[in-house]
XYZ file of C-alpha atoms in Angstrom:
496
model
C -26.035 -136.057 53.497
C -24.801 -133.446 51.012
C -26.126 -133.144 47.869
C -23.788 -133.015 45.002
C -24.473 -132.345 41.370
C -22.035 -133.278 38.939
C -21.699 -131.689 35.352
C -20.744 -134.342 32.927
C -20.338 -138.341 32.822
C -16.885 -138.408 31.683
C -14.262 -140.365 33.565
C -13.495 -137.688 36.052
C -17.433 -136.953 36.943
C -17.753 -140.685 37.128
C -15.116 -141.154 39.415
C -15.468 -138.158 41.081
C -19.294 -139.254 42.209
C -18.072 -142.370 43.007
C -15.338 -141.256 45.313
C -17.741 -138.545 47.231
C -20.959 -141.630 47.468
C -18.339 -143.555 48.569
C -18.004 -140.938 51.609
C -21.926 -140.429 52.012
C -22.301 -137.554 49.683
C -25.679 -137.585 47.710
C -24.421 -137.639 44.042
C -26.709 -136.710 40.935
C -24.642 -136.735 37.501
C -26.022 -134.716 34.770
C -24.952 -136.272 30.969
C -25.922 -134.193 28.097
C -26.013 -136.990 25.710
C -27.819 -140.299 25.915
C -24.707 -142.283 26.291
C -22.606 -141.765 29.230
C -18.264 -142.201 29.255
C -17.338 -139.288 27.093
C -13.896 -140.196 26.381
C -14.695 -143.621 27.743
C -17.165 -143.696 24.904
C -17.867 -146.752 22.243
C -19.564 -147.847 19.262
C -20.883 -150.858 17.876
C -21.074 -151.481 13.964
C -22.794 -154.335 13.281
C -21.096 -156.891 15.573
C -18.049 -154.866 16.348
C -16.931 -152.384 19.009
C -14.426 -149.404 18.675
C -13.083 -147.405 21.094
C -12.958 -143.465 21.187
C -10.656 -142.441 23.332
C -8.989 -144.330 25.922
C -7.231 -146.767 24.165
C -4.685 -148.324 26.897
C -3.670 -148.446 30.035
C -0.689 -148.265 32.598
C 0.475 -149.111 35.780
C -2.088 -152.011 36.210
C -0.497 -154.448 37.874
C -1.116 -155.502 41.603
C 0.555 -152.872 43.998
C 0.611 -150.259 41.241
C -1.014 -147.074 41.207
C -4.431 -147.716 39.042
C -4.538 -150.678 40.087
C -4.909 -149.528 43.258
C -7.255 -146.650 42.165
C -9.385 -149.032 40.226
C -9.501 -151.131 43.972
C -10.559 -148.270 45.944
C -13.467 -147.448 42.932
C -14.701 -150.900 43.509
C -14.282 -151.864 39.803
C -11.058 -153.712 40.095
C -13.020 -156.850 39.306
C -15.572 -156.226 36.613
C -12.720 -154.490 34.310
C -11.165 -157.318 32.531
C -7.566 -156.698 30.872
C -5.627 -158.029 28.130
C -2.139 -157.398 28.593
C 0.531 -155.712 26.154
C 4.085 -157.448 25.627
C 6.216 -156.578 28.049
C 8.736 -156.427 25.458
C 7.456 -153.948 23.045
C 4.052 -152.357 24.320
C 4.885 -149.775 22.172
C 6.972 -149.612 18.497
C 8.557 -147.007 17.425
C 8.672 -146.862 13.611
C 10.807 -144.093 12.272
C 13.091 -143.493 9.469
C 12.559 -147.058 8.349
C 13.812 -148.862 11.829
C 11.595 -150.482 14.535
C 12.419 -149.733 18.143
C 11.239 -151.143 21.116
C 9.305 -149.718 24.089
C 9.646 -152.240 27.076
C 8.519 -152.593 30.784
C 10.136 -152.032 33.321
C 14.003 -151.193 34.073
C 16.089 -153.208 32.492
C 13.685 -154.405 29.601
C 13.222 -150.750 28.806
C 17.029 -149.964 28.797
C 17.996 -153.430 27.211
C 15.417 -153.163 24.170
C 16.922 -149.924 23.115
C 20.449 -150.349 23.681
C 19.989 -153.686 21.118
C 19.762 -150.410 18.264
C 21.817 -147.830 20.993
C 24.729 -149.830 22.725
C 26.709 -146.740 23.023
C 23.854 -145.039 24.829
C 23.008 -147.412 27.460
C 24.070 -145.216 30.387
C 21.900 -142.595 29.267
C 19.174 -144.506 29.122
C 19.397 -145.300 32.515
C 19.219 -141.839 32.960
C 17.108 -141.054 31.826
C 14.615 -143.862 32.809
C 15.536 -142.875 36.320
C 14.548 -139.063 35.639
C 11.504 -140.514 34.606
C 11.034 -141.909 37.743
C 12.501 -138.935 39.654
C 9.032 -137.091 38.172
C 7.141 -139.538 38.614
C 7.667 -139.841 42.403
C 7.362 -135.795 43.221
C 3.654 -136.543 42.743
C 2.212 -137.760 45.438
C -0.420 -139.342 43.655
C 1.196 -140.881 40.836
C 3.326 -142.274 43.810
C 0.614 -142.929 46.253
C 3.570 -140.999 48.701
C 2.389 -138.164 50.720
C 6.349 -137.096 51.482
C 7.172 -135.842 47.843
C 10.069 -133.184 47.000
C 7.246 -130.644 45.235
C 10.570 -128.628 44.332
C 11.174 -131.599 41.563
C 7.805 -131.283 40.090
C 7.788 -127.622 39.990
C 11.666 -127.974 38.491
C 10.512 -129.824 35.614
C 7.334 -128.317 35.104
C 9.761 -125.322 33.648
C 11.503 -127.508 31.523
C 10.075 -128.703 27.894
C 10.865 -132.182 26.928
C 12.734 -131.600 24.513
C 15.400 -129.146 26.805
C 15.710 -132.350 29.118
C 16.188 -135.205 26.468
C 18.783 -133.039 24.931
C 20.792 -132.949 28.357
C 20.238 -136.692 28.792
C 20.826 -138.304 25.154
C 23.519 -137.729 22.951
C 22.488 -139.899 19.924
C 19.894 -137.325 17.721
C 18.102 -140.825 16.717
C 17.257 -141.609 20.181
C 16.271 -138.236 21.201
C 13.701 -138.963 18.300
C 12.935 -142.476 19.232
C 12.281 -141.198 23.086
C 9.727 -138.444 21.983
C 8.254 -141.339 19.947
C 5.155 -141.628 21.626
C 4.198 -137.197 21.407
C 0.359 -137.829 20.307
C -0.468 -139.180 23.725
C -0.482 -136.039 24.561
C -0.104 -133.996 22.075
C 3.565 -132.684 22.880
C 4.473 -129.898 21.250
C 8.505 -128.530 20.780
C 9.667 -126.214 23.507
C 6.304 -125.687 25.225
C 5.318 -129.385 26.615
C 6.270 -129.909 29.487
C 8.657 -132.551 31.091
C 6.300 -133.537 33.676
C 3.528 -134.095 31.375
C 6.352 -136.545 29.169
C 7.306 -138.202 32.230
C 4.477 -138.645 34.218
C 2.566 -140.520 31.162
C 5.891 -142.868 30.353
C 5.825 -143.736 33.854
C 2.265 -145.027 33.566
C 3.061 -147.309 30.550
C 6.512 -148.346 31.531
C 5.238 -149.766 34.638
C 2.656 -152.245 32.885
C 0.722 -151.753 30.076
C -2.822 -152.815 28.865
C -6.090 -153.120 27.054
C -9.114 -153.077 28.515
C -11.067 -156.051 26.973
C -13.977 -155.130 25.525
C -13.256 -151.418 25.591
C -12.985 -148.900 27.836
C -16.666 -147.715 28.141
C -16.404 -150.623 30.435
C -15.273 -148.352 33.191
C -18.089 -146.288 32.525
C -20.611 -148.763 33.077
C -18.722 -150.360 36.221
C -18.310 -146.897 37.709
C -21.802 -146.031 37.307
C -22.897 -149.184 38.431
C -21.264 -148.295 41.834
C -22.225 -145.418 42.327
C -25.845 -146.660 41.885
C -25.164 -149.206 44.388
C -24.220 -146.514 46.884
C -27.559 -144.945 45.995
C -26.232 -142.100 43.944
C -28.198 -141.189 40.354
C -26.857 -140.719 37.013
C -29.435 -138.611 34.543
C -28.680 -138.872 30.709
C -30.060 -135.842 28.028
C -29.425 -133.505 31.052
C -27.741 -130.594 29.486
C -27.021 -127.785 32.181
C -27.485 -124.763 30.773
C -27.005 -122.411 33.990
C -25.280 -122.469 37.094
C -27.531 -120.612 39.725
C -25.558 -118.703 42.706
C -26.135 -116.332 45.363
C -23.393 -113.595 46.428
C -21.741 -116.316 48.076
C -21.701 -119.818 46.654
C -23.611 -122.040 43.360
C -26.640 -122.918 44.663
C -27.654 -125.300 42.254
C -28.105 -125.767 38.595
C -30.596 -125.410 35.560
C -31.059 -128.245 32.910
C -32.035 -127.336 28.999
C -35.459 -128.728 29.925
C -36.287 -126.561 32.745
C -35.147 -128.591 35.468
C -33.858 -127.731 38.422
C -31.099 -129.365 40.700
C -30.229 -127.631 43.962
C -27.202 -128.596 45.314
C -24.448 -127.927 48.447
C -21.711 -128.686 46.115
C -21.374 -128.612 42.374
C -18.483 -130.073 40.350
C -18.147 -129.806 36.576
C -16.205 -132.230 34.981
C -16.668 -130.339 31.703
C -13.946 -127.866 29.922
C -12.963 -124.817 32.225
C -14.317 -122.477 29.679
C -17.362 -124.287 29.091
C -17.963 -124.706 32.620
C -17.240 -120.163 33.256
C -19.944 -119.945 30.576
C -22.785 -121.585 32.613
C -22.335 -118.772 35.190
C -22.908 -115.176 35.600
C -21.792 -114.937 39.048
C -19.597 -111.994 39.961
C -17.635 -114.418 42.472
C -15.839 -115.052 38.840
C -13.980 -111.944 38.338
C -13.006 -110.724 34.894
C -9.724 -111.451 34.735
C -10.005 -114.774 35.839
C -12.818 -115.708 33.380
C -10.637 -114.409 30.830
C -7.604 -116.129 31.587
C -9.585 -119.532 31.410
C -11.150 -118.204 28.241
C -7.670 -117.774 26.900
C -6.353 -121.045 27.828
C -4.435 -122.580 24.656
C -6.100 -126.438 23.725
C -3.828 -129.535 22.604
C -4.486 -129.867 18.678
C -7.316 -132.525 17.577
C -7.575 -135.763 15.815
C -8.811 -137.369 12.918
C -9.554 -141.750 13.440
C -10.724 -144.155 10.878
C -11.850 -146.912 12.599
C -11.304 -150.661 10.549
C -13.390 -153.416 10.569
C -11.286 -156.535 9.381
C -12.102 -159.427 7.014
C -12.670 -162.627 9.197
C -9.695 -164.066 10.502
C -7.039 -162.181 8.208
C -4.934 -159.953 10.703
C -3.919 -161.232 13.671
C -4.125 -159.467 16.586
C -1.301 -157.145 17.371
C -0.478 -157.182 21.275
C 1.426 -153.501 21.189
C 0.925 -150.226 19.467
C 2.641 -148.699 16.366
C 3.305 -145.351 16.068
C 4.691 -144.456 12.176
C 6.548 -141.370 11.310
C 6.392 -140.653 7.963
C 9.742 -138.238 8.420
C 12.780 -137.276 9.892
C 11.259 -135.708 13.137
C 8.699 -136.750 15.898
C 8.135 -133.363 16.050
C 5.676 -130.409 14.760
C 3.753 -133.296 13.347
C 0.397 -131.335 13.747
C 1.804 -128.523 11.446
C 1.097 -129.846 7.596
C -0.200 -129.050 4.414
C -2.188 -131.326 2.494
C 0.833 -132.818 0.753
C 2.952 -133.690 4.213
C -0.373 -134.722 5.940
C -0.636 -137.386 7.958
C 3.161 -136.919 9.342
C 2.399 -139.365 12.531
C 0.168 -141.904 12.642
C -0.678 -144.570 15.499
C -1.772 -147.559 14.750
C -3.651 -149.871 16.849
C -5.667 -153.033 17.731
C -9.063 -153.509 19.887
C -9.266 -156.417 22.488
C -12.641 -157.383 21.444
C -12.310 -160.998 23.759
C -9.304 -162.812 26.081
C -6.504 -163.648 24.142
C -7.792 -163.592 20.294
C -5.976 -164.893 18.003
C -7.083 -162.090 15.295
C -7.824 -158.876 15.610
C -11.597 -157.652 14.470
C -10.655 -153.747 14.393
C -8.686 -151.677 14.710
C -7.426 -147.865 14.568
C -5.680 -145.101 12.679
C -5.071 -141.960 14.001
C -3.449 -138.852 13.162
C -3.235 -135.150 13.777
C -6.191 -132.673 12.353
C -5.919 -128.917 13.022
C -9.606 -127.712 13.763
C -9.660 -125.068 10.500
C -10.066 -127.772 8.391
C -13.705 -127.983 10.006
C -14.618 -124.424 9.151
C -17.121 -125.497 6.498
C -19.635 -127.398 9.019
C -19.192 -125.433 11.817
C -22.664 -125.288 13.543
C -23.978 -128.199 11.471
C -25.091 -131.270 13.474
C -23.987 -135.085 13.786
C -25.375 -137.224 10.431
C -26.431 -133.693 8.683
C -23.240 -131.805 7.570
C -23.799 -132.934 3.428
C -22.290 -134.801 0.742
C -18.876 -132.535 0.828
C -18.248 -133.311 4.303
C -18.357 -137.185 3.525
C -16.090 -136.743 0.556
C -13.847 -134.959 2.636
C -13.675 -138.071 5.146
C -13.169 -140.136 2.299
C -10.355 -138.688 0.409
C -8.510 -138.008 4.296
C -9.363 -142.069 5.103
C -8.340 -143.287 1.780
C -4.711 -140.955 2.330
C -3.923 -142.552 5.670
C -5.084 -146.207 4.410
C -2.313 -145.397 1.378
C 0.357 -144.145 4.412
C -0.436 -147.183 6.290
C -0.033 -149.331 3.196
C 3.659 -148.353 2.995
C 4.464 -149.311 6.833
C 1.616 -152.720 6.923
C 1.961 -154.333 3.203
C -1.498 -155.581 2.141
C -3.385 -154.192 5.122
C -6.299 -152.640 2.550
C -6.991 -156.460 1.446
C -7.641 -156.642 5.018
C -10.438 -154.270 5.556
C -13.916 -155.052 5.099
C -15.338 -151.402 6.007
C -14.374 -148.485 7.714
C -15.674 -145.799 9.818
C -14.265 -142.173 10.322
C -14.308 -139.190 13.130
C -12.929 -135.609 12.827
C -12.359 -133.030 14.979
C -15.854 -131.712 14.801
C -17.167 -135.629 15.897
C -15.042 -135.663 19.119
C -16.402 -132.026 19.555
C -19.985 -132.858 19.389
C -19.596 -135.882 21.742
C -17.698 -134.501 24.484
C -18.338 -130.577 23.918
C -14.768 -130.360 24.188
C -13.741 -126.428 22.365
C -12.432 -127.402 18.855
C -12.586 -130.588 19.556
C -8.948 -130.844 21.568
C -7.613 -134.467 22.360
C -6.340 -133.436 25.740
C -8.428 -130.559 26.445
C -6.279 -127.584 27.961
C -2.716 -127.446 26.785
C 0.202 -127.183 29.254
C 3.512 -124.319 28.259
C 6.586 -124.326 30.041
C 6.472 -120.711 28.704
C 3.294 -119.205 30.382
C 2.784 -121.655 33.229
C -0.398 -119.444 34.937
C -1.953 -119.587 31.203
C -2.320 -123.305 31.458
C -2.334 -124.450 34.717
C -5.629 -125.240 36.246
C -6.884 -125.495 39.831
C -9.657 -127.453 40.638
C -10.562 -124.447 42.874
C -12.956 -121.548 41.338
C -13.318 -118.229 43.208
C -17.274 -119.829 43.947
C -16.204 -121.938 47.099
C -18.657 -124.666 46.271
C -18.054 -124.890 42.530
C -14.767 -127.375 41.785
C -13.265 -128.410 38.515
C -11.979 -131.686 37.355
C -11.463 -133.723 34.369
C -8.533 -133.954 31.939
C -7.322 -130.446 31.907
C -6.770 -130.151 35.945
C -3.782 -132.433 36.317
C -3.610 -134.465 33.001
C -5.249 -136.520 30.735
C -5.535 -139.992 30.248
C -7.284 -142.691 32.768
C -4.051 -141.955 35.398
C -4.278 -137.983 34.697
C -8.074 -138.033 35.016
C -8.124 -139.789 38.021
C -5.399 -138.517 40.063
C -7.382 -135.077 38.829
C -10.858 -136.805 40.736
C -8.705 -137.661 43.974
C -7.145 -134.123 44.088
C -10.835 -132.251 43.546
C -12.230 -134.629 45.844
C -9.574 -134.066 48.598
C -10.552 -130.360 48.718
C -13.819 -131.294 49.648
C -13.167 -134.617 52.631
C -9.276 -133.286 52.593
C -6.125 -134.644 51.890
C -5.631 -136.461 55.280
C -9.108 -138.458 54.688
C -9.011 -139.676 51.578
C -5.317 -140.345 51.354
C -4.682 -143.430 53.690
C -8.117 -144.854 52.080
C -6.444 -144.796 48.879
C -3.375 -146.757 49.800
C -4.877 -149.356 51.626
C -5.918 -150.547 47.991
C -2.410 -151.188 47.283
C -2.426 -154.492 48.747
């Protein structure tokens, strides 16, 4: 057996290790923290749970593609989900109209045309470009035989440059870009594929995972204990050790030592360069990866309700305070928040009212110059203040879209960039870790390969983020080490 070391518990070192046990590699995962997940992360206050990051889910359904990823994990079971009207997953709110996000077809073209009846061809458009994207990735598709000259096609082409040869109505170009802060879109540099690729996921099926997603977590570790693999928590890896021709093993902040055949680190490419001395990394490559451009951050206040006084909302709002979906992370304190999505937890099957619930919005990671280098429940009276003047602004913005939603709340809780930095060790705290520019396409594209043969990458910033992006990132890494042609038909036979 081949010993693996893994750098990081996050979804793509958790599902990396499980994919390699499953395939008789000896897996050791080393957490920095005492609480494994990273983006799959949750709280508890008091009696009630709140999601950090992965707040839905796509493409669920049986024969789908995480549905079958979740089947070949060997989690399918344990994660229970509560699932999103099929109708309206997602709302648009913007410029003081409602529009619907639907699934599938002809509920996605049909809810929109209701507001767009002249633009109903063009919707079918592009819902079928959409799916054009979609299938030029094999494993998005779960289709080895995919036209890689589509992919690459629209990976030159922002989203914005392909809406506008699509749609003709400037409303529904708006409506269309409606859902940017999953992934942080940004105008003429996102691109298409990274638009597409996450619609796809959602207009499939969409979901919440009951209970919250650190479910995963605990199911995917669970596996990979089964399968005899080890997961060590407040093991911070401080070094990478190599020789002149591969990593050899790794170095933990207490002194320990791990050796290892094959190391993967599931942490942020220039997080992971800094661990390593090894001249295998030249210069230029270290600096490229060093000079990779991250998504913009986040700040979330996180509501506890009053007993039995909101009921539970079974799709996702996102608000628009103006006339644009986008450049919404560029404000001043005036403008700020311009976006905001709004959300529920699925805290049991089926409630009837919701216990929390979400805001979040936009944050540029300047605004956390004052407590750089200060530490988690020590960063002062100003930073609270500051957390409670931004909560108390996106309550008011809220108030104007959900009447009487402040009666509602009994308490709230808040995270800023420099939270999510802490907890994940993310650089400035980035939602989606390394950002992706149709207009310097070697800046942010990154291969799971390193110039160390042994040493691989994954996580969010290899293919994409989000529980699809993430994991089709832990099948690619993983097929460069039991190839392509292994791991492949073992993945589809989960579709059934």
């Amino acid at each position: 057996m081949k010993k693996c070391i893994i750098i990081g518990s996050g979804l793509g070192g958790l599902s990396s290790g499980c994919i390699l046990a499953k395939n008789g590699y000896d897996v050791t995962i080393l957490e920095q923290g005492n609480q494994i997940g990273g983006c799959l992360q949750c709280f508890k206050r008091g009696d009630s749970i709140f999601d950090t990051g992965m707040h839905y889910i796509g493409s669920a359904d049986k024969g789908q593609t995480l549905y079958a990823m979740f089947k070949y994990l060997g989690i399918l079971s344990e994660v229970k989900l509560q699932k999103l009207d099929t109708n309206g997953y997602d709302i648009i709110s913007y410029m003081g109209e409602h529009y619907r996000l639907a699934n599938g077809r002809e509920n996605f073209v049909t809810a929109l045309a209701e507001k767009f009846p002249e633009s109903k061809e063009e919707l079918y458009r592009y819902y079928d470009t959409i799916k054009l994207v979609a299938s030029s990735s094999a494993i998005h598709s779960l289709n080895e035989n995919v036209d890689l000259n589509i992919h690459a096609e629209y990976q030159l082409k922002s989203v914005n440059d392909v809406i506008d040869a699509i749609i003709t109505d400037s409303k529904l170009k708006q409506v269309l870009t409606g859902i940017l802060p999953l992934y942080a879109g940004e105008k003429d540099k996102t691109p298409f594929t990274t638009h597409a690729l996450i619609m796809d996921f959602y207009l499939e099926s969409a979901y919440r995972i009951i209970g919250g997603s650190s479910v995963v977590a605990d199911v995917l570790a669970t596996q990979i204990s089964k399968m005899n693999g080890r997961i060590l928590t407040n093991k911070k890896v401080v070094k990478i050790e190599t020789d002149d021709r591969r990593a050899t093993g790794v170095i933990t902040e207490d002194g320990n030592s791990f050796k290892a055949d094959l190391i993967i680190s599931s942490i942020h490419p220039a997080c992971t360069m800094e661990l390593t001395s090894s001249k295998l990394l030249r210069t230029a490559y270290r600096k490229r990866v060093k000079e990779f451009h991250n998504t913009t951050s986040a700040f979330v206040v996180y509501l506890k309700f009053r007993k039995d006084m909101v009921q539970y909302m079974n799709h996702n709002l996102y608000y628009y305070r103006g006339d644009s979906t986008w450049g919404c992370e560029k404000y001043d304190e005036q403008s700020w928040p311009k976006s905001i999505l709004y959300m529920h937890f699925c805290h049991k099957e089926n409630p009837k009212y919701a216990d929390s619930g979400e805001i979040i919005t936009y944050m540029d990671f300047n605004e956390m110059k004052p407590w750089l280098g200060t530490h988690v429940g020590n960063r002062g009276e100003d930073y609270k203040k500051f957390k409670d003047k931004k909560a108390e602004t996106i309550i008011d913005a809220m108030e104007t879209e959900i009447p009487g939603l402040r009666d509602c709340i009994e308490c709230y809780y808040t995270s800023t960039p420099l939270t999510y930095h802490d907890y994940t060790g993310i650089p400035e705290g980035a939602m989606y870790g390394v950002a992706k520019d149709v207009n310097a396409i070697g800046l942010g594209t990154v291969s799971c390969r390193t110039k160390i043969p042994n040493l691989l990458l994954t996580g969010q910033s290899i293919t994409s983020h989000g529980m699809m992006g993430v994991l089709a990132g832990s099948f690619i890494t993983c097929s460069e080490i039991l190839t392509t042609e292994a791991l492949f038909p073992q993945l589809k036979e989960s579709l059934e």
